[in-house]
Coordinates of C-alpha atoms and ligand atoms in Angstrom, one line a residue:
Chain A
X23 CA 5.1 -26.8 -4.3
X24 CA 6.5 -24.3 -1.9
X25 CA 9.8 -22.8 -0.8
X26 CA 11.2 -24.2 2.4
X27 CA 10.5 -20.9 4.2
X28 CA 6.8 -21.4 3.4
X29 CA 7.0 -25.1 4.4
X30 CA 8.4 -23.9 7.8
X31 CA 5.5 -21.4 8.3
X32 CA 2.5 -23.5 7.5
X33 CA 0.7 -25.8 9.8
X34 CA -2.6 -27.6 9.7
X35 CA -5.1 -26.1 12.1
X36 CA -8.0 -28.3 11.1
X37 CA -9.8 -29.7 14.1
X38 CA -8.7 -33.2 14.9
X39 CA -5.3 -32.7 13.2
X40 CA -3.5 -31.7 16.4
X41 CA -1.2 -34.6 16.8
X42 CA 0.9 -34.2 13.7
X43 CA 0.0 -30.8 12.3
X44 CA 3.5 -29.5 11.7
X45 CA 5.5 -29.8 9.6
X46 CA 3.4 -30.8 6.6
X47 CA 4.7 -33.9 5.0
X48 CA 6.2 -33.9 1.6
X49 CA 4.3 -36.0 -0.9
X50 CA 7.0 -36.6 -3.5
X51 CA 10.5 -35.5 -3.0
X52 CA 11.5 -33.4 -5.9
X53 CA 13.1 -30.0 -5.9
X54 CA 13.4 -27.0 -8.0
X55 CA 16.0 -24.2 -7.5
X56 CA 15.0 -20.5 -7.8
X57 CA 17.3 -17.6 -7.3
X58 CA 16.5 -15.0 -4.7
X59 CA 18.3 -11.9 -3.5
X60 CA 20.6 -12.4 -0.5
X61 CA 19.6 -10.1 2.4
X62 CA 21.4 -10.8 5.6
X63 CA 19.3 -8.4 7.7
X64 CA 16.1 -10.2 6.6
X65 CA 17.6 -13.5 7.6
X66 CA 18.8 -12.4 11.0
X67 CA 15.4 -10.8 11.7
X68 CA 13.6 -13.9 10.6
X69 CA 15.7 -16.5 12.5
X70 CA 13.6 -16.3 15.7
X71 CA 10.6 -17.4 13.7
X72 CA 12.1 -20.5 12.3
X73 CA 11.3 -24.0 13.7
X74 CA 14.9 -25.0 13.3
X75 CA 14.6 -28.7 13.5
X76 CA 11.8 -28.8 11.0
X77 CA 13.9 -26.7 8.6
X78 CA 17.0 -28.8 8.9
X79 CA 15.0 -32.0 8.5
X80 CA 13.2 -30.7 5.5
X81 CA 16.4 -29.6 3.9
X82 CA 18.0 -33.0 4.6
X83 CA 15.0 -34.8 3.1
X84 CA 15.7 -32.8 0.0
X85 CA 19.4 -33.6 0.0
X86 CA 20.8 -30.4 1.4
X87 CA 22.9 -30.9 4.5
X88 CA 24.5 -27.5 4.7
X89 CA 22.7 -26.4 7.9
X90 CA 23.9 -27.4 11.4
X91 CA 21.6 -29.3 13.7
X92 CA 21.5 -26.5 16.2
X93 CA 21.0 -22.8 15.4
X94 CA 24.4 -21.4 15.7
X95 CA 25.2 -18.4 17.9
X96 CA 27.6 -16.8 15.5
X97 CA 25.9 -15.8 12.3
X98 CA 28.9 -15.8 9.9
X99 CA 28.5 -15.1 6.2
X100 CA 28.9 -18.7 5.2
X101 CA 26.1 -19.8 7.5
X102 CA 23.8 -16.9 6.3
X103 CA 24.5 -17.9 2.7
X104 CA 23.5 -21.5 3.4
X105 CA 20.4 -20.4 5.3
X106 CA 19.5 -18.1 2.5
X107 CA 19.8 -20.9 -0.1
X108 CA 17.7 -23.3 2.0
X109 CA 15.0 -20.9 3.0
X110 CA 14.5 -19.0 -0.2
X111 CA 16.0 -20.9 -3.1
X112 CA 15.0 -24.5 -2.6
X113 CA 11.5 -25.3 -3.6
X114 CA 9.9 -28.6 -3.1
X115 CA 7.9 -29.6 -6.1
Chain B
X7 CA 17.6 25.1 12.0
X8 CA 15.0 23.2 10.0
X9 CA 14.9 23.9 6.2
X10 CA 11.7 24.9 4.4
X11 CA 10.5 23.3 1.3
X12 CA 7.6 24.0 -1.0
X13 CA 5.9 20.8 -2.2
X14 CA 3.9 20.9 -5.4
X15 CA 1.5 18.1 -5.3
X16 CA 0.1 16.1 -8.2
X17 CA -3.5 16.9 -8.7
X18 CA -4.9 13.5 -7.7
X19 CA -6.0 11.9 -4.4
X20 CA -5.7 14.9 -2.0
X21 CA -6.6 12.8 1.1
X22 CA -3.6 10.5 0.4
X23 CA -1.0 13.2 0.3
X24 CA -0.1 13.7 3.9
X25 CA -0.2 10.0 4.9
X26 CA 2.2 9.4 2.1
X27 CA 4.6 12.1 3.2
X28 CA 4.7 10.9 6.8
X29 CA 5.0 7.2 5.7
X30 CA 7.9 7.9 3.5
X31 CA 9.5 10.0 6.2
X32 CA 9.0 7.1 8.7
X33 CA 10.5 4.7 6.2
X34 CA 13.7 6.7 5.9
X35 CA 13.7 7.8 9.5
X36 CA 12.9 11.5 9.3
X37 CA 10.0 13.7 10.1
X38 CA 8.1 16.0 7.8
X39 CA 6.9 18.9 9.8
X40 CA 3.7 20.4 8.5
X41 CA 2.7 24.0 8.8
X42 CA 1.1 25.0 12.1
X43 CA -2.0 26.7 10.9
X44 CA -4.8 24.3 10.0
X45 CA -5.6 26.0 6.8
X46 CA -1.9 25.8 5.7
X47 CA -1.9 22.0 6.2
X48 CA -5.2 21.5 4.3
X49 CA -4.3 18.6 2.1
X50 CA -6.7 19.7 -0.6
X51 CA -4.5 22.7 -1.4
X52 CA -2.0 22.2 -4.2
X53 CA 1.1 23.7 -2.5
X54 CA 2.4 23.2 1.0
X55 CA 5.4 24.5 2.8
X56 CA 7.0 21.8 5.0
X57 CA 10.1 21.7 7.2
X58 CA 12.8 19.1 6.9
X59 CA 16.0 18.7 8.8
X60 CA 18.1 17.9 5.8
X61 CA 18.0 18.6 2.1
X62 CA 18.6 14.9 1.5
X63 CA 15.1 14.2 3.0
X64 CA 13.5 16.3 0.3
X65 CA 15.2 14.1 -2.3
X66 CA 14.0 11.0 -0.6
X67 CA 10.4 12.3 -0.7
X68 CA 10.7 13.1 -4.4
X69 CA 12.1 9.7 -5.1
X70 CA 9.4 7.8 -3.3
X71 CA 6.2 9.8 -3.0
X72 CA 3.7 9.1 -5.8
X73 CA 1.8 12.4 -5.2
X74 CA 4.8 14.7 -5.1
X75 CA 5.2 16.5 -8.5
X76 CA 8.1 18.7 -7.5
X77 CA 9.9 20.1 -4.4
X78 CA 11.3 23.6 -4.3
X79 CA 13.5 25.3 -1.8
X80 CA 11.1 27.7 -0.2
X81 CA 11.9 31.4 -0.5
X82 CA 8.6 33.2 0.1
X83 CA 4.8 33.3 0.1
X84 CA 2.0 35.7 0.7
X85 CA -1.6 36.6 -0.1
X86 CA -0.2 39.4 -2.2
X87 CA 3.0 40.0 -4.2
X88 CA 4.0 42.7 -1.6
X89 CA 3.9 40.0 1.1
X90 CA 5.7 37.5 -1.1
X91 CA 8.5 39.9 -1.9
X92 CA 8.9 40.9 1.7
X93 CA 9.2 37.3 2.7
X94 CA 11.6 36.5 -0.1
X95 CA 13.9 39.5 0.8
X96 CA 13.9 38.3 4.4
X97 CA 15.1 34.9 3.2
X98 CA 17.9 36.4 1.1
X99 CA 20.5 34.2 2.7
X100 CA 18.9 31.2 1.0
X101 CA 19.3 32.6 -2.5
X102 CA 22.2 35.1 -2.3
X103 CA 24.8 32.6 -3.5
X104 CA 22.9 32.3 -6.8
X105 CA 23.2 36.1 -7.5
X106 CA 26.8 36.4 -8.9
X107 CA 26.9 34.0 -11.9
X108 CA 24.3 31.3 -11.9
X109 CA 22.3 30.9 -15.1
X110 CA 18.6 30.8 -14.4
X111 CA 15.0 30.8 -15.6
X112 CA 11.7 31.8 -14.1
X113 CA 8.4 30.0 -14.5
X114 CA 5.2 31.7 -13.4
X115 CA 2.2 29.5 -13.2
X116 CA -1.1 29.0 -11.4
X117 CA -3.4 26.3 -10.0
X118 CA -7.0 26.5 -11.3
X119 CA -6.2 29.5 -13.5
X120 CA -4.2 30.6 -16.5
X121 CA -2.1 33.8 -16.1
X122 CA -1.9 35.9 -19.2
X123 CA 1.6 36.1 -20.7
X124 CA 1.9 39.8 -20.2
X125 CA 1.3 39.5 -16.5
X126 CA 3.7 36.6 -16.3
X127 CA 6.4 39.0 -17.6
X128 CA 5.4 41.6 -15.0
X129 CA 5.7 39.0 -12.2
X130 CA 9.2 38.1 -13.4
X131 CA 10.2 41.7 -13.5
X132 CA 8.9 42.3 -10.0
X133 CA 11.8 40.1 -8.7
X134 CA 14.3 42.6 -10.1
X135 CA 15.5 43.4 -6.5
X136 CA 17.1 40.0 -6.4
X137 CA 19.6 41.6 -8.8
X138 CA 20.5 38.2 -10.4
X139 CA 23.6 38.6 -12.5
X140 CA 23.7 35.2 -14.1
X141 CA 22.5 34.6 -17.7
X142 CA 18.9 33.9 -18.4
X143 CA 18.8 30.6 -20.0
X144 CA 15.6 29.1 -21.4
X145 CA 17.0 25.7 -22.4
X146 CA 19.3 24.4 -19.7
X147 CA 19.5 26.9 -16.9
X148 CA 21.5 25.9 -13.8
X149 CA 18.6 26.8 -11.6
X150 CA 14.9 27.3 -12.1
X151 CA 12.8 29.7 -10.0
X152 CA 9.1 28.9 -9.7
X153 CA 6.3 31.3 -8.8
X154 CA 2.9 29.6 -8.1
X155 CA -0.4 31.3 -7.7
X156 CA -3.1 29.4 -6.0
X157 CA -6.7 30.1 -7.0
X158 CA -9.7 28.6 -5.4
X159 CA -11.5 26.1 -7.5
X160 CA -14.4 27.4 -9.5
X161 CA -15.6 24.0 -10.4
X162 CA -18.4 24.1 -12.9
X163 CA -18.6 27.9 -13.1
X164 CA -18.2 29.3 -16.6
X165 CA -15.8 32.2 -16.8
X166 CA -13.8 33.9 -19.5
X167 CA -10.2 32.9 -19.9
X168 CA -8.3 35.2 -17.7
X169 CA -11.2 36.3 -15.5
X170 CA -10.3 36.9 -11.9
X171 CA -6.6 37.1 -12.8
X172 CA -4.5 38.2 -9.8
X173 CA -7.2 37.3 -7.3
X174 CA -5.3 34.3 -5.9
X175 CA -5.6 32.9 -2.5
X176 CA -1.9 32.6 -1.9
X177 CA 1.3 32.9 -4.0
X178 CA 4.5 30.9 -3.4
X179 CA 8.1 31.3 -4.6
X180 CA 11.2 29.0 -4.5
X181 CA 13.9 27.3 -6.4
X182 CA 13.4 23.9 -8.0
X183 CA 15.2 21.3 -6.0
X184 CA 14.0 18.1 -7.6
X185 CA 11.1 16.8 -9.6
X186 CA 9.2 13.9 -8.3
X187 CA 10.4 10.8 -9.9
X188 CA 8.1 8.2 -8.4
X189 CA 5.1 9.4 -10.5
X190 CA 6.5 7.6 -13.5
X191 CA 5.7 4.3 -11.8
X192 CA 2.1 5.0 -12.3
X193 CA 2.7 4.4 -16.1
X194 CA 5.0 1.5 -15.6
X195 CA 2.5 -0.4 -13.4
X196 CA -0.5 0.5 -15.6
X197 CA -2.9 -2.5 -15.3
X198 CA -3.6 -2.6 -19.0
X199 CA 0.0 -3.1 -19.8
X200 CA 0.4 -5.9 -17.3
X201 CA 1.1 -9.5 -18.4
X202 CA -1.7 -10.7 -16.2
X203 CA -4.7 -8.8 -14.8
X204 CA -8.4 -9.3 -14.2
X205 CA -11.5 -7.3 -13.3
X206 CA -10.5 -7.1 -9.7
X207 CA -7.1 -5.6 -10.4
X208 CA -6.4 -2.3 -8.6
X209 CA -5.4 0.8 -10.5
X210 CA -1.6 1.5 -10.5
X211 CA -1.6 4.8 -8.7
X212 CA -3.7 3.6 -5.8
X213 CA -1.7 0.4 -5.5
X214 CA 1.5 2.4 -5.3
X215 CA 0.0 4.6 -2.6
X216 CA -0.9 1.5 -0.7
X217 CA 2.6 0.2 -1.1
X218 CA 4.0 3.4 0.4
X219 CA 1.6 3.0 3.3
X220 CA 3.1 -0.4 4.0
X221 CA 6.7 1.0 4.2
X222 CA 7.7 -1.6 1.7
X223 CA 11.5 -2.0 1.5
X224 CA 14.1 -4.6 0.9
X225 CA 13.8 -7.6 3.2
X226 CA 10.3 -6.7 4.5
X227 CA 7.9 -9.5 4.6
X228 CA 4.5 -8.5 3.2
X229 CA 1.3 -10.5 2.9
X230 CA -1.9 -10.1 0.9
X231 CA -4.6 -12.5 2.1
X232 CA -7.0 -11.6 -0.7
X233 CA -4.4 -11.7 -3.5
X234 CA -6.6 -12.0 -6.6
X235 CA -4.5 -11.0 -9.6
X236 CA -1.8 -9.6 -7.4
X237 CA -1.9 -5.8 -7.8
X238 CA -0.5 -5.3 -4.3
X239 CA 2.3 -7.7 -4.9
X240 CA 3.9 -6.0 -7.9
X241 CA 4.2 -2.6 -6.3
X242 CA 5.4 -3.8 -2.9
X243 CA 8.0 -6.1 -4.5
X244 CA 9.1 -3.2 -6.7
X245 CA 10.2 -1.5 -3.5
X246 CA 12.0 -4.6 -2.4
X247 CA 9.4 -6.4 -0.3
X248 CA 9.2 -10.2 -0.1
X249 CA 5.6 -11.1 -0.8
X250 CA 3.2 -13.8 0.2
X251 CA -0.2 -14.0 -1.5
X252 CA -3.2 -16.2 -0.7
X253 CA -6.7 -16.4 -2.0
X254 CA -9.6 -18.7 -1.5
X255 CA -9.8 -19.1 -5.2
X256 CA -6.4 -20.1 -6.7
X257 CA -7.6 -19.5 -10.2
X258 CA -7.5 -15.7 -9.5
X259 CA -3.8 -15.9 -8.9
X260 CA -3.0 -18.5 -11.6
X261 CA -5.1 -17.6 -14.5
X262 CA -4.6 -19.8 -17.5
X263 CA -1.2 -21.0 -18.7
X264 CA 1.5 -23.0 -17.2
X265 CA 3.2 -20.4 -15.1
X266 CA 0.8 -18.7 -12.7
X267 CA -0.4 -15.3 -13.9
X268 CA 0.9 -13.4 -10.9
X269 CA 4.4 -14.9 -11.5
X270 CA 4.3 -14.1 -15.2
X271 CA 3.4 -10.4 -14.5
X272 CA 6.0 -10.1 -11.7
X273 CA 8.6 -11.6 -14.0
X274 CA 7.9 -8.9 -16.6
X275 CA 8.5 -6.4 -13.9
X276 CA 11.7 -8.2 -12.8
X277 CA 10.4 -8.9 -9.3
X278 CA 9.3 -12.5 -9.5
X279 CA 12.1 -13.6 -7.3
X280 CA 10.5 -11.6 -4.5
X281 CA 7.1 -13.4 -4.7
X282 CA 7.8 -16.1 -2.2
X283 CA 4.8 -18.3 -2.7
X284 CA 1.1 -18.2 -3.7
X285 CA -1.2 -20.3 -1.5
X286 CA -4.8 -21.2 -1.9
X287 CA -6.8 -21.0 1.2
X288 CA -9.7 -19.4 2.9
X289 CA -8.2 -16.7 5.2
X290 CA -10.6 -17.7 7.9
X291 CA -9.0 -21.1 7.9
X292 CA -5.5 -19.9 7.3
X293 CA -2.6 -22.3 8.0
X294 CA 0.0 -19.8 9.3
X295 CA 1.9 -21.6 12.0
X296 CA 2.5 -18.6 14.3
X297 CA 2.0 -14.9 14.6
X298 CA 4.4 -12.0 14.5
X299 CA 5.5 -12.9 11.0
X300 CA 4.8 -10.0 8.7
X301 CA 6.0 -6.4 8.4
X302 CA 2.8 -5.5 6.6
X303 CA -0.5 -6.9 5.5
X304 CA -1.8 -5.0 2.5
X305 CA -5.1 -5.9 0.8
X306 CA -8.2 -5.0 -1.1
X307 CA -10.7 -7.2 0.6
X308 CA -13.6 -8.6 -1.3
X309 CA -16.5 -6.3 -0.6
X310 CA -19.1 -8.0 -2.6
X311 CA -19.5 -5.9 -5.7
X312 CA -17.2 -7.5 -8.2
X313 CA -15.6 -10.2 -6.1
X314 CA -17.9 -11.3 -3.3
X315 CA -16.6 -12.2 0.0
X316 CA -16.9 -15.9 0.7
X317 CA -15.7 -18.3 3.3
X318 CA -15.7 -22.0 3.5
X319 CA -18.8 -23.5 5.0
X320 CA -22.4 -23.9 4.1
X321 CA -25.3 -21.5 4.5
X322 CA -27.2 -24.4 6.0
X323 CA -25.6 -27.3 7.6
X324 CA -26.1 -30.7 5.9
X325 CA -28.7 -33.1 7.2
X326 CA -27.6 -36.5 8.2
X327 CA -28.2 -38.2 4.9
X328 CA -26.3 -35.5 2.9
X329 CA -23.5 -35.7 5.4
X330 CA -23.2 -39.4 4.9
X331 CA -22.9 -39.0 1.1
X332 CA -20.5 -36.2 1.5
X333 CA -18.2 -38.2 3.8
X334 CA -18.4 -41.2 1.4
X335 CA -17.2 -39.1 -1.5
X336 CA -14.7 -37.4 0.5
X337 CA -13.1 -40.6 1.8
X338 CA -13.2 -42.5 -1.5
X339 CA -12.5 -40.0 -4.3
X340 CA -12.7 -41.5 -7.7
X341 CA -9.4 -41.5 -9.7
X342 CA -10.8 -39.4 -12.5
X343 CA -12.6 -37.1 -10.1
X344 CA -12.6 -33.4 -10.5
X345 CA -10.8 -31.6 -7.8
X346 CA -13.0 -31.1 -4.7
X347 CA -14.5 -27.7 -4.7
X348 CA -15.7 -27.0 -1.2
X349 CA -18.9 -25.1 -0.6
X350 CA -18.8 -21.5 0.5
X351 CA -21.1 -19.1 2.2
X352 CA -21.2 -15.3 2.1
X353 CA -18.9 -13.3 4.4
X354 CA -20.4 -10.0 5.5
X355 CA -18.1 -7.1 5.1
X356 CA -18.2 -5.5 8.6
X357 CA -17.5 -8.9 10.0
X358 CA -14.7 -9.5 7.6
X359 CA -13.2 -6.1 8.5
X360 CA -13.2 -6.9 12.2
X361 CA -11.6 -10.3 11.5
X362 CA -8.9 -8.7 9.3
X363 CA -7.8 -6.4 12.1
X364 CA -7.7 -9.3 14.5
X365 CA -5.7 -11.3 12.0
X366 CA -3.3 -8.5 11.6
X367 CA -3.0 -8.1 15.4
X368 CA -1.9 -11.8 15.4
X369 CA 0.2 -11.9 12.2
X370 CA 2.0 -8.6 12.3
X371 CA 5.3 -7.9 13.9
X372 CA 5.5 -5.1 16.5
X373 CA 5.3 -1.8 14.5
X374 CA 3.9 -3.7 11.5
X375 CA 1.1 -2.1 9.4
X376 CA -2.2 -3.3 8.1
X377 CA -3.2 -1.3 5.0
X378 CA -6.6 -2.0 3.4
X379 CA -9.6 -0.6 1.7
X380 CA -13.0 -0.3 3.2
X381 CA -15.9 0.7 1.1
X382 CA -18.4 2.9 2.7
X383 CA -21.6 4.8 2.1
X384 CA -20.7 8.4 2.1
X385 CA -23.7 9.9 3.8
X386 CA -23.7 7.3 6.5
X387 CA -20.0 7.2 7.3
X388 CA -19.0 8.0 10.8
X389 CA -15.5 8.2 12.3
X390 CA -16.7 5.5 14.7
X391 CA -17.0 3.0 11.8
X392 CA -13.3 2.7 11.7
X393 CA -12.7 3.1 15.4
X394 CA -15.1 0.3 16.2
X395 CA -13.1 -2.3 14.3
X396 CA -9.9 -1.6 16.1
X397 CA -8.7 -3.9 18.8
X398 CA -6.1 -3.7 21.5
X399 CA -2.6 -2.8 20.4
X400 CA -3.8 -1.6 17.0
X401 CA -3.9 2.1 16.2
X402 CA -5.4 3.9 13.1
X403 CA -2.7 6.1 11.7
X404 CA -4.3 7.1 8.4
X405 CA -7.7 7.0 6.9
X406 CA -8.0 8.5 3.4
X407 CA -11.2 8.7 1.4
X408 CA -11.4 8.1 -2.4
X409 CA -14.7 9.7 -3.2
X410 CA -17.0 8.3 -5.8
X411 CA -20.1 10.3 -4.9
X412 CA -22.7 8.4 -3.0
X413 CA -20.1 5.8 -2.0
X414 CA -16.4 5.8 -1.5
X415 CA -13.7 3.7 -0.2
X416 CA -11.3 4.5 2.6
X417 CA -7.7 3.4 2.6
X418 CA -7.1 2.6 6.3
X419 CA -3.6 2.2 7.7
X420 CA -3.4 0.6 11.1
X421 CA -0.2 0.1 13.1
X422 CA 0.5 -2.6 15.6
X423 CA 1.8 -0.6 18.5
X424 CA 2.8 -3.2 21.0
X425 CA 5.2 -6.1 21.1
X426 CA 2.7 -8.3 22.8
X427 CA 1.8 -11.5 21.1
X428 CA -1.8 -12.2 20.3
X429 CA -3.5 -15.6 19.6
X430 CA -5.0 -16.6 16.3
X431 CA -8.4 -15.1 15.9
X432 CA -11.2 -17.6 16.1
X433 CA -13.1 -16.2 13.0
X434 CA -16.2 -17.2 15.0
X435 CA -19.3 -17.3 12.8
X436 CA -21.2 -14.0 12.9
X437 CA -22.8 -13.3 16.2
X438 CA -26.4 -12.0 16.2
X439 CA -26.2 -8.2 15.7
X440 CA -25.1 -6.7 18.9
X441 CA -26.7 -3.6 20.3
X442 CA -23.5 -1.8 19.7
X443 CA -22.4 0.5 16.8
X444 CA -23.6 -0.4 13.3
X445 CA -21.0 0.9 10.8
X446 CA -22.0 2.3 7.4
X447 CA -20.1 -0.4 5.6
X448 CA -22.3 -3.1 7.1
X449 CA -24.2 -4.9 4.3
X450 CA -22.4 -2.7 1.7
X451 CA -23.2 -5.1 -1.1
X452 CA -26.9 -4.8 -0.5
X453 CA -26.8 -1.1 -0.2
X454 CA -24.7 -0.9 -3.4
X455 CA -27.2 -2.8 -5.4
X456 CA -30.0 -0.7 -4.0
X457 CA -28.3 2.4 -5.3
X458 CA -27.7 3.6 -1.8
X459 CA -31.4 4.6 -1.5
X460 CA -32.2 6.5 1.6
X461 CA -35.5 6.3 3.3
X462 CA -36.9 9.3 1.4
X463 CA -36.3 7.3 -1.8
X464 CA -33.6 9.6 -3.1
X465 CA -30.9 7.8 -5.1
X466 CA -27.2 8.3 -4.8
X467 CA -24.9 9.6 -7.6
X468 CA -22.4 7.7 -9.6
X469 CA -21.7 4.0 -9.8
X470 CA -18.0 2.8 -9.8
Ligands
LIG513 C1 -11.2 -7.5 -4.5 S1 -10.4 -9.0 -4.8 C2 -8.7 -8.6 -4.6 C3 -8.2 -8.1 -5.9 C4 -6.7 -8.0 -6.0 N1 -6.2 -6.9 -5.2 C5 -6.3 -8.0 -7.4 O1 -5.3 -7.2 -7.7 O2 -6.9 -8.6 -8.3 C6 -10.8 -10.0 -3.5 C7 -10.3 -11.5 -3.6 O3 -10.6 -12.1 -2.3 C8 -10.8 -13.5 -2.6 N2 -11.6 -14.0 -1.4 C9 -12.9 -13.9 -1.2 N3 -13.2 -14.4 0.0 C10 -12.0 -14.9 0.5 C11 -11.7 -15.7 1.7 N4 -12.6 -16.0 2.6 N5 -10.4 -16.0 1.9 C12 -9.5 -15.7 1.0 N6 -9.7 -15.0 -0.2 C13 -11.0 -14.7 -0.4 C14 -11.6 -13.5 -3.9 O4 -11.4 -14.7 -4.6 C15 -10.9 -12.3 -4.7 O5 -9.9 -12.8 -5.5

């Protein structure tokens, strides 16, 4: 039961788990929404750390299609708001 | 020209004062210039005159520093009133504009001493040359002048009430600019008033000092790998940080009840939206996907007295038969089975400390900070204890002792100074003791329970 930011940051390092160690698979697909403060500077600083495909896939599995398949070059407000919502406000339960 | 300010410190935690000033300065992007003479920058003294580029910086320090009681615009100091007045006259430009019609009041007070009323009046009168024309207003003066006499501590010595009056070490004079407003947080974050706490919770004042060492601010990502009941999370999220916590024992973070204890407590403080997630794992087997993630790692590592350090693994490896049974249970858990509780083995403190710095080297962003406590045996401590845990790209920037007598704990702040990336530490099982340096915190737990006995059989002082 974690936020998608966490889902994007955790991998399995157990020996012998090298093939499919990221991203961790969801067991049931259920979500919960939590509110978080919007901080564009945090998001911009954090973008290089995101495994983008894993994030987009995870969001789509949970029914959120607001993010583009490729990380955009132009970080407009609408994009940052969507990213904020997906990373910090969607929790898979 | 830089401006001079007189800082009146709160009486607690002297060794934490200067690190806090420079951290808060760094956080807001200014420098706090300390006096040149070593004795004037002695952090155990209650007053200090510092230089700042702008008045606004003094306000920032007063808003954020837990150990700042008040900040005065500095007018004069001396080892006698003659010196003090000469200095104050020389600085007339600083106070001349208050002469014509500003209402004012004087306070005359002392550290480690009580000045008799009659002499307080004499002191006020000795400032007559300022020729202040404004009204004296006891209740709501427009400005407040403060005169502070500093006496050396005469701890334990009995003396009559006003004995030694006037024999101060130094006297300071200035105008009150701002009272420290961060100190009230010590009451707000009082552990006993918290919705969730436990016997490992860290006292509020120290937690807040730790938070300031992390440079916590909105949008900073902060991690406590030994989260326990979350003391570091509340204060860092108070300052805007986004917090991750993990612990080998999830019950420490959850407590009883449906909503995890740490979240309940954070909710009461209004910062639960900044607690990103709480994860249960052994830090030596941590699942972070990559490094360079956090702006700060702040933690009170388990040092074995109240909450022993453990790590997954067994003291002795299983024999073949045990291993077979174990795998069988593991592969075919019964439906009604209790959750699997993995075996743990002890984790020696000096080993843990080295691992923690390596972990921070990997997980911190360039410029990020590791802030943690290290318990140590006072008589055996050597500077090298800390230096020997540091690895490439990591620099100790503060090291403050909280003294409990025969033992103490040091709040260590380490900065990652490079933008190089480092691999995940291996957390290799303890190597046989090397011939190298043996720090005083090695086997702290054993030493603690032996009462820090030295070879001559002498026993140390207080217990925590
Ligand atoms: C001194 S307590 C931290 C207290 C915390 N600051 C608080 O406010 O309660 C140390 C914590 O480290 C945890 N711990 C011990 N060994 C660990 C390990 N190998 N990995 C992760 N956590 C561990 C313990 O369960 C304990 O909660």
